[in-house]
mmCIF file of C-alpha atoms and ligand atoms in Angstrom:
data_model
loop_
_atom_site.group_PDB
_atom_site.id
_atom_site.type_symbol
_atom_site.label_atom_id
_atom_site.label_comp_id
_atom_site.label_asym_id
_atom_site.label_seq_id
_atom_site.Cartn_x
_atom_site.Cartn_y
_atom_site.Cartn_z
ATOM 1 C CA UNK H 9 63.217 70.195 114.099
ATOM 2 C CA UNK H 10 65.375 68.888 116.925
ATOM 3 C CA UNK H 11 68.998 68.026 116.178
ATOM 4 C CA UNK H 12 68.344 64.281 116.559
ATOM 5 C CA UNK H 13 65.705 63.889 113.866
ATOM 6 C CA UNK H 14 68.023 65.503 111.335
ATOM 7 C CA UNK H 15 70.459 62.640 111.684
ATOM 8 C CA UNK H 16 69.945 59.885 109.127
ATOM 9 C CA UNK H 17 70.514 56.606 110.988
ATOM 10 C CA UNK H 18 72.128 54.386 108.361
ATOM 11 C CA UNK H 19 72.920 51.717 110.933
ATOM 12 C CA UNK H 20 69.238 51.254 111.797
ATOM 13 C CA UNK H 21 68.190 51.396 108.121
ATOM 14 C CA UNK H 22 70.822 48.762 107.214
ATOM 15 C CA UNK H 23 69.590 46.503 110.045
ATOM 16 C CA UNK H 24 66.030 46.744 108.702
ATOM 17 C CA UNK H 25 67.247 45.968 105.177
ATOM 18 C CA UNK H 26 69.193 42.925 106.414
ATOM 19 C CA UNK H 27 66.068 41.662 108.205
ATOM 20 C CA UNK H 28 64.041 41.940 104.971
ATOM 21 C CA UNK H 29 66.851 40.213 103.042
ATOM 22 C CA UNK H 30 66.978 37.343 105.573
ATOM 23 C CA UNK H 31 63.242 36.699 105.045
ATOM 24 C CA UNK H 32 63.706 36.709 101.259
ATOM 25 C CA UNK H 33 66.792 34.445 101.577
ATOM 26 C CA UNK H 34 64.792 31.893 103.612
ATOM 27 C CA UNK H 35 62.047 31.970 100.971
ATOM 28 C CA UNK H 36 64.687 31.492 98.239
ATOM 29 C CA UNK H 37 66.148 28.475 100.024
ATOM 30 C CA UNK H 38 62.689 26.891 100.357
ATOM 31 C CA UNK H 39 61.943 27.405 96.652
ATOM 32 C CA UNK H 40 65.372 26.727 95.112
ATOM 33 C CA UNK H 41 66.456 23.909 97.446
ATOM 34 C CA UNK H 42 69.764 25.661 98.125
ATOM 35 C CA UNK H 43 71.025 28.808 99.829
ATOM 36 C CA UNK H 44 71.993 31.897 97.843
ATOM 37 C CA UNK H 45 75.801 32.122 97.733
ATOM 38 C CA UNK H 46 78.291 34.999 97.825
ATOM 39 C CA UNK H 47 81.991 34.449 97.076
ATOM 40 C CA UNK H 48 84.547 36.991 98.244
ATOM 41 C CA UNK H 49 88.108 36.911 96.953
ATOM 42 C CA UNK H 50 90.869 38.602 98.945
ATOM 43 C CA UNK H 51 94.421 38.968 97.653
ATOM 44 C CA UNK H 52 97.104 39.883 100.188
ATOM 45 C CA UNK H 53 96.865 41.009 103.776
ATOM 46 C CA UNK H 54 95.717 44.628 103.752
ATOM 47 C CA UNK H 55 94.312 45.019 107.308
ATOM 48 C CA UNK H 56 91.305 47.184 106.296
ATOM 49 C CA UNK H 57 90.383 44.707 103.536
ATOM 50 C CA UNK H 58 90.670 41.803 105.986
ATOM 51 C CA UNK H 59 88.200 43.535 108.330
ATOM 52 C CA UNK H 60 85.738 44.200 105.449
ATOM 53 C CA UNK H 61 85.961 40.598 104.238
ATOM 54 C CA UNK H 62 85.420 39.179 107.733
ATOM 55 C CA UNK H 63 82.347 41.400 108.236
ATOM 56 C CA UNK H 64 80.969 40.459 104.824
ATOM 57 C CA UNK H 65 81.318 36.758 105.643
ATOM 58 C CA UNK H 66 79.605 37.115 109.045
ATOM 59 C CA UNK H 67 76.703 39.176 107.684
ATOM 60 C CA UNK H 68 76.227 36.833 104.710
ATOM 61 C CA UNK H 69 75.818 33.846 107.034
ATOM 62 C CA UNK H 70 73.601 35.843 109.439
ATOM 63 C CA UNK H 71 71.268 36.626 106.502
ATOM 64 C CA UNK H 72 70.889 32.906 105.757
ATOM 65 C CA UNK H 73 73.193 32.793 102.738
ATOM 66 C CA UNK H 74 76.280 30.755 101.947
ATOM 67 C CA UNK H 75 79.636 32.559 102.228
ATOM 68 C CA UNK H 76 82.638 31.368 100.202
ATOM 69 C CA UNK H 77 86.024 32.936 100.924
ATOM 70 C CA UNK H 78 89.085 32.623 98.713
ATOM 71 C CA UNK H 79 92.346 34.035 100.011
ATOM 72 C CA UNK H 80 95.403 34.393 97.800
ATOM 73 C CA UNK H 81 98.863 35.529 98.929
ATOM 74 C CA UNK H 82 99.995 39.047 97.970
ATOM 75 C CA UNK H 83 102.513 37.574 95.508
ATOM 76 C CA UNK H 84 99.939 35.418 93.687
ATOM 77 C CA UNK H 85 100.010 35.959 89.930
ATOM 78 C CA UNK H 86 97.218 37.651 88.009
ATOM 79 C CA UNK H 87 96.689 34.320 86.206
ATOM 80 C CA UNK H 88 96.103 32.615 89.592
ATOM 81 C CA UNK H 89 93.435 35.191 90.445
ATOM 82 C CA UNK H 90 91.767 34.946 87.029
ATOM 83 C CA UNK H 91 91.621 31.148 87.448
ATOM 84 C CA UNK H 92 89.773 31.566 90.776
ATOM 85 C CA UNK H 93 87.306 34.001 89.169
ATOM 86 C CA UNK H 94 86.683 31.587 86.247
ATOM 87 C CA UNK H 95 86.069 28.755 88.704
ATOM 88 C CA UNK H 96 83.516 30.901 90.600
ATOM 89 C CA UNK H 97 81.846 31.941 87.315
ATOM 90 C CA UNK H 98 81.285 28.252 86.576
ATOM 91 C CA UNK H 99 80.085 27.281 90.079
ATOM 92 C CA UNK H 100 76.262 27.096 90.269
ATOM 93 C CA UNK H 101 76.352 27.507 94.084
ATOM 94 C CA UNK H 102 77.879 30.976 93.653
ATOM 95 C CA UNK H 103 75.367 33.734 92.784
ATOM 96 C CA UNK H 104 77.570 36.724 93.560
ATOM 97 C CA UNK H 105 81.316 37.306 93.190
ATOM 98 C CA UNK H 106 83.233 40.135 94.837
ATOM 99 C CA UNK H 107 86.966 40.631 94.348
ATOM 100 C CA UNK H 108 88.103 42.884 97.171
ATOM 101 C CA UNK H 109 89.825 46.061 95.955
ATOM 102 C CA UNK H 110 92.451 47.409 95.933
ATOM 103 C CA UNK H 111 94.445 44.604 94.317
ATOM 104 C CA UNK H 112 98.251 44.436 94.549
ATOM 105 C CA UNK H 113 99.974 46.780 92.067
ATOM 106 C CA UNK H 114 101.135 43.944 89.769
ATOM 107 C CA UNK H 115 97.519 43.077 88.935
ATOM 108 C CA UNK H 116 95.312 44.851 86.388
ATOM 109 C CA UNK H 117 92.057 45.617 88.234
ATOM 110 C CA UNK H 118 90.061 46.295 85.063
ATOM 111 C CA UNK H 119 91.126 42.985 83.548
ATOM 112 C CA UNK H 120 90.138 41.097 86.702
ATOM 113 C CA UNK H 121 86.737 42.835 86.906
ATOM 114 C CA UNK H 122 86.155 42.160 83.187
ATOM 115 C CA UNK H 123 86.596 38.420 83.856
ATOM 116 C CA UNK H 124 83.691 38.280 86.347
ATOM 117 C CA UNK H 125 80.411 37.098 84.791
ATOM 118 C CA UNK H 126 78.350 40.358 84.698
ATOM 119 C CA UNK H 127 75.329 38.456 86.055
ATOM 120 C CA UNK H 128 77.353 37.525 89.177
ATOM 121 C CA UNK H 129 78.993 40.981 89.475
ATOM 122 C CA UNK H 130 77.210 42.059 92.662
ATOM 123 C CA UNK H 131 79.643 44.998 93.005
ATOM 124 C CA UNK H 132 78.319 46.441 89.729
ATOM 125 C CA UNK H 133 81.864 47.237 88.551
ATOM 126 C CA UNK H 134 81.887 45.311 85.237
ATOM 127 C CA UNK H 135 81.599 47.594 82.180
ATOM 128 C CA UNK H 136 78.459 45.726 81.155
ATOM 129 C CA UNK H 137 76.793 46.728 84.432
ATOM 130 C CA UNK H 138 78.164 50.279 84.163
ATOM 131 C CA UNK H 139 76.559 50.444 80.703
ATOM 132 C CA UNK H 140 73.308 48.935 81.946
ATOM 133 C CA UNK H 141 73.082 51.566 84.691
ATOM 134 C CA UNK H 142 73.805 54.376 82.220
ATOM 135 C CA UNK H 143 71.103 53.142 79.823
ATOM 136 C CA UNK H 144 68.473 52.204 82.421
ATOM 137 C CA UNK H 145 68.661 48.424 81.864
ATOM 138 C CA UNK H 146 68.418 45.976 84.788
ATOM 139 C CA UNK H 147 71.860 44.983 86.051
ATOM 140 C CA UNK H 148 73.834 45.466 89.246
ATOM 141 C CA UNK H 149 74.534 48.858 90.798
ATOM 142 C CA UNK H 150 77.575 49.562 93.039
ATOM 143 C CA UNK H 151 76.608 49.035 96.665
ATOM 144 C CA UNK H 152 77.635 52.311 98.307
ATOM 145 C CA UNK H 153 75.847 54.680 95.883
ATOM 146 C CA UNK H 154 72.748 52.470 95.828
ATOM 147 C CA UNK H 155 72.743 52.605 99.644
ATOM 148 C CA UNK H 156 72.960 56.417 99.477
ATOM 149 C CA UNK H 157 69.925 56.606 97.164
ATOM 150 C CA UNK H 158 67.964 54.296 99.471
ATOM 151 C CA UNK H 159 68.686 56.618 102.409
ATOM 152 C CA UNK H 160 67.756 59.691 100.343
ATOM 153 C CA UNK H 161 64.435 58.227 99.165
ATOM 154 C CA UNK H 162 63.611 57.013 102.659
ATOM 155 C CA UNK H 163 64.090 60.548 103.961
ATOM 156 C CA UNK H 164 62.790 62.679 101.081
ATOM 157 C CA UNK H 165 60.372 60.448 99.167
ATOM 158 C CA UNK H 166 60.567 61.555 95.528
ATOM 159 C CA UNK H 167 63.863 63.179 94.488
ATOM 160 C CA UNK H 168 62.366 64.464 91.230
ATOM 161 C CA UNK H 169 63.480 67.951 90.219
ATOM 162 C CA UNK H 170 65.924 68.390 93.104
ATOM 163 C CA UNK H 171 69.374 69.921 92.522
ATOM 164 C CA UNK H 172 72.070 67.393 93.501
ATOM 165 C CA UNK H 173 75.821 67.887 93.740
ATOM 166 C CA UNK H 174 78.102 64.862 93.882
ATOM 167 C CA UNK H 175 81.620 65.701 95.036
ATOM 168 C CA UNK H 176 83.989 63.067 93.650
ATOM 169 C CA UNK H 177 84.103 61.234 90.305
ATOM 170 C CA UNK H 178 85.343 57.750 91.198
ATOM 171 C CA UNK H 179 84.085 54.682 89.351
ATOM 172 C CA UNK H 180 82.987 53.129 92.662
ATOM 173 C CA UNK H 181 80.964 56.042 94.083
ATOM 174 C CA UNK H 182 80.896 59.411 92.258
ATOM 175 C CA UNK H 183 80.027 58.322 88.712
ATOM 176 C CA UNK H 184 77.399 55.657 89.578
ATOM 177 C CA UNK H 185 75.932 58.036 92.189
ATOM 178 C CA UNK H 186 75.448 60.661 89.458
ATOM 179 C CA UNK H 187 73.776 58.072 87.188
ATOM 180 C CA UNK H 188 71.400 56.985 89.947
ATOM 181 C CA UNK H 189 70.430 60.584 90.729
ATOM 182 C CA UNK H 190 69.796 61.266 87.024
ATOM 183 C CA UNK H 191 67.537 58.199 86.993
ATOM 184 C CA UNK H 192 65.656 59.735 89.953
ATOM 185 C CA UNK H 193 65.142 62.911 87.842
ATOM 186 C CA UNK H 194 67.507 65.127 89.826
ATOM 187 C CA UNK H 195 69.497 67.888 88.144
ATOM 188 C CA UNK H 196 73.020 66.608 88.775
ATOM 189 C CA UNK H 197 76.366 68.367 89.011
ATOM 190 C CA UNK H 198 79.518 66.279 89.457
ATOM 191 C CA UNK H 199 82.218 68.299 91.197
ATOM 192 C CA UNK H 200 85.826 67.211 91.722
ATOM 193 C CA UNK H 201 89.317 68.446 92.585
ATOM 194 C CA UNK H 202 89.433 70.807 89.568
ATOM 195 C CA UNK H 203 85.991 72.345 90.162
ATOM 196 C CA UNK H 204 86.071 76.142 90.434
ATOM 197 C CA UNK H 205 84.264 77.796 93.362
ATOM 198 C CA UNK H 206 83.249 74.464 94.911
ATOM 199 C CA UNK H 207 81.588 76.157 97.894
ATOM 200 C CA UNK H 208 79.276 78.116 95.548
ATOM 201 C CA UNK H 209 78.422 75.000 93.573
ATOM 202 C CA UNK H 210 77.553 73.105 96.778
ATOM 203 C CA UNK H 211 75.462 76.047 98.078
ATOM 204 C CA UNK H 212 72.967 75.587 95.221
ATOM 205 C CA UNK H 213 72.282 71.942 96.066
ATOM 206 C CA UNK H 214 69.217 70.392 97.700
ATOM 207 C CA UNK H 215 71.219 67.139 97.947
ATOM 208 C CA UNK H 216 74.968 67.001 98.621
ATOM 209 C CA UNK H 217 76.845 63.702 98.311
ATOM 210 C CA UNK H 218 80.460 63.984 99.467
ATOM 211 C CA UNK H 219 82.794 61.227 98.262
ATOM 212 C CA UNK H 220 86.255 62.751 97.943
ATOM 213 C CA UNK H 221 88.254 61.198 100.774
ATOM 214 C CA UNK H 222 89.301 64.520 102.314
ATOM 215 C CA UNK H 223 88.584 64.765 106.034
ATOM 216 C CA UNK H 224 85.933 67.383 106.936
ATOM 217 C CA UNK H 225 86.429 69.308 103.694
ATOM 218 C CA UNK H 226 82.777 70.354 103.226
ATOM 219 C CA UNK H 227 81.931 73.128 105.704
ATOM 220 C CA UNK H 228 78.579 74.107 107.188
ATOM 221 C CA UNK H 229 78.561 77.486 105.422
ATOM 222 C CA UNK H 230 78.697 75.662 102.050
ATOM 223 C CA UNK H 231 75.361 73.969 102.770
ATOM 224 C CA UNK H 232 72.037 75.445 101.661
ATOM 225 C CA UNK H 233 69.726 75.621 104.695
ATOM 226 C CA UNK H 234 67.510 72.530 104.770
ATOM 227 C CA UNK H 235 69.612 70.539 102.269
ATOM 228 C CA UNK H 236 70.142 66.784 102.702
ATOM 229 C CA UNK H 237 73.806 65.842 103.171
ATOM 230 C CA UNK H 238 75.128 62.337 102.487
ATOM 231 C CA UNK H 239 78.704 61.806 103.683
ATOM 232 C CA UNK H 240 80.457 58.834 102.059
ATOM 233 C CA UNK H 241 83.898 59.669 103.495
ATOM 234 C CA UNK H 242 85.596 57.430 106.043
ATOM 235 C CA UNK H 243 88.825 59.106 107.151
ATOM 236 C CA UNK H 244 90.907 58.176 110.171
ATOM 237 C CA UNK H 245 92.489 61.267 111.742
ATOM 238 C CA UNK H 246 94.466 61.898 114.950
ATOM 239 C CA UNK H 247 92.348 62.928 117.926
ATOM 240 C CA UNK H 248 92.956 66.530 118.897
ATOM 241 C CA UNK H 249 90.440 66.896 121.732
ATOM 242 C CA UNK H 250 91.743 67.753 125.186
ATOM 243 C CA UNK H 251 92.817 64.779 127.228
ATOM 244 C CA UNK H 252 93.110 62.442 124.218
ATOM 245 C CA UNK H 253 95.972 59.998 124.546
ATOM 246 C CA UNK H 254 98.775 60.367 122.062
ATOM 247 C CA UNK H 255 98.356 58.142 118.993
ATOM 248 C CA UNK H 256 94.576 57.840 119.410
ATOM 249 C CA UNK H 257 92.528 58.332 116.250
ATOM 250 C CA UNK H 258 88.885 58.912 115.327
ATOM 251 C CA UNK H 259 86.801 58.473 112.196
ATOM 252 C CA UNK H 260 85.510 61.530 110.368
ATOM 253 C CA UNK H 261 83.706 61.978 107.068
ATOM 254 C CA UNK H 262 84.330 64.340 104.153
ATOM 255 C CA UNK H 263 81.855 66.757 105.773
ATOM 256 C CA UNK H 264 82.536 68.896 108.831
ATOM 257 C CA UNK H 265 79.644 67.320 110.728
ATOM 258 C CA UNK H 266 79.364 69.819 113.595
ATOM 259 C CA UNK H 267 78.944 72.878 111.370
ATOM 260 C CA UNK H 268 76.943 71.130 108.619
ATOM 261 C CA UNK H 269 74.443 69.626 111.087
ATOM 262 C CA UNK H 270 73.513 73.197 112.154
ATOM 263 C CA UNK H 271 72.303 74.031 108.640
ATOM 264 C CA UNK H 272 71.281 70.766 106.963
ATOM 265 C CA UNK H 273 67.726 69.470 106.939
ATOM 266 C CA UNK H 274 69.132 65.963 107.244
ATOM 267 C CA UNK H 275 72.653 64.542 107.428
ATOM 268 C CA UNK H 276 74.398 61.166 107.705
ATOM 269 C CA UNK H 277 76.916 60.806 110.556
ATOM 270 C CA UNK H 278 80.322 59.088 110.328
ATOM 271 C CA UNK H 279 80.381 56.391 111.587
ATOM 272 C CA UNK H 280 76.798 55.057 111.475
ATOM 273 C CA UNK H 281 75.567 56.692 108.261
ATOM 274 C CA UNK H 282 76.475 55.398 104.804
ATOM 275 C CA UNK H 283 79.094 52.872 106.021
ATOM 276 C CA UNK H 284 76.720 50.167 107.320
ATOM 277 C CA UNK H 285 74.686 50.358 104.095
ATOM 278 C CA UNK H 286 77.425 48.987 101.818
ATOM 279 C CA UNK H 287 77.393 45.372 103.045
ATOM 280 C CA UNK H 288 73.593 45.372 103.436
ATOM 281 C CA UNK H 289 73.245 46.398 99.771
ATOM 282 C CA UNK H 290 75.814 43.763 98.769
ATOM 283 C CA UNK H 291 73.569 41.138 100.376
ATOM 284 C CA UNK H 292 70.593 42.674 98.565
ATOM 285 C CA UNK H 293 72.389 42.421 95.215
ATOM 286 C CA UNK H 294 73.331 38.806 96.003
ATOM 287 C CA UNK H 295 69.768 37.692 96.761
ATOM 288 C CA UNK H 296 68.624 39.505 93.602
ATOM 289 C CA UNK H 297 71.318 37.663 91.591
ATOM 290 C CA UNK H 298 70.236 34.343 93.094
ATOM 291 C CA UNK H 299 66.594 34.875 92.057
ATOM 292 C CA UNK H 300 67.582 35.909 88.542
ATOM 293 C CA UNK H 301 69.884 32.909 88.101
ATOM 294 C CA UNK H 302 67.240 30.472 89.432
ATOM 295 C CA UNK H 303 64.524 32.071 87.287
ATOM 296 C CA UNK H 304 62.474 32.936 90.395
ATOM 297 C CA UNK H 305 60.337 36.078 90.598
ATOM 298 C CA UNK H 306 61.245 38.756 93.154
ATOM 299 C CA UNK H 307 59.848 42.243 93.751
ATOM 300 C CA UNK H 308 63.248 43.952 93.798
ATOM 301 C CA UNK H 309 61.732 47.348 94.587
ATOM 302 C CA UNK H 310 60.497 46.008 97.969
ATOM 303 C CA UNK H 311 64.064 45.357 99.141
HETATM 304 N N1 LIG L 491 87.037 47.907 98.669
HETATM 305 C C1 LIG L 491 86.428 48.850 99.410
HETATM 306 N N2 LIG L 491 85.104 48.889 99.136
HETATM 307 C C2 LIG L 491 84.873 47.931 98.226
HETATM 308 C C3 LIG L 491 83.688 47.469 97.570
HETATM 309 O O1 LIG L 491 82.570 47.971 97.754
HETATM 310 N N3 LIG L 491 83.867 46.453 96.692
HETATM 311 C C4 LIG L 491 85.086 45.902 96.443
HETATM 312 N N4 LIG L 491 85.159 44.900 95.573
HETATM 313 N N5 LIG L 491 86.200 46.307 97.041
HETATM 314 C C5 LIG L 491 86.079 47.315 97.930
#
């Protein structure tokens, strides 16, 4: 196999998904007499969060859906935020609600997430949706891990019986990723910062999902030849290449791409791998929520 075909092009896959979603969104509008709506709530002025929220808004509109943005100052009270969430819960034009994380330290994230109506929780963070995922009931699944599974199934077909290692145990990626892989009949190991002999654990895996937030931690000689590597990390590091201007940075994943790409059967790059999938899956979850709330049928597996 040439080096190019090993690279999983998440950007192209996400574009295709957004095109399918736009067709479904147009059909929804024709049937329901309104556009599907996604509300995003941003508290404070974290620059990375502002970029995410702007991109979400643009892509929501481009897919033919309504985008609602609510911005609160960093010193807003938790009660102010909960009032916004309650208002969105009650608004029939809003199918999906996303409260951008992280929240300022004086707010209780779990309490805020628990206030979102689980049937509008397109992030899949509410405990009701976490429980639905764990028990195999229909609900909403966190966007980044669902995007990873879509890329894996697109590349490998059935995942049944494969050995998967998930590095990282966060609520947003590691834990839901493990649940999704169990549902696909993988044998799943969840590794984390206290795991002994991590390299040996990773070497047994047919599928490696790295979501630890440590730049280039997973090395090529940890990868079983032919394994599929999904890199969820987005780390900004100083450029060290010759001729780079001082202060310039570059994005790297949690996987040392150059060495891992030599061994892997398939691998996601950073940028252009998992990253573009997150917003595309958010739009998918929103159009699914809209159909469910309007009582309209939708073949969710075709999205
Ligand atoms: N912050 C970074 N990623 C996400 C995400 O997927 N959802 C929310 N709500 N906040 C985030």
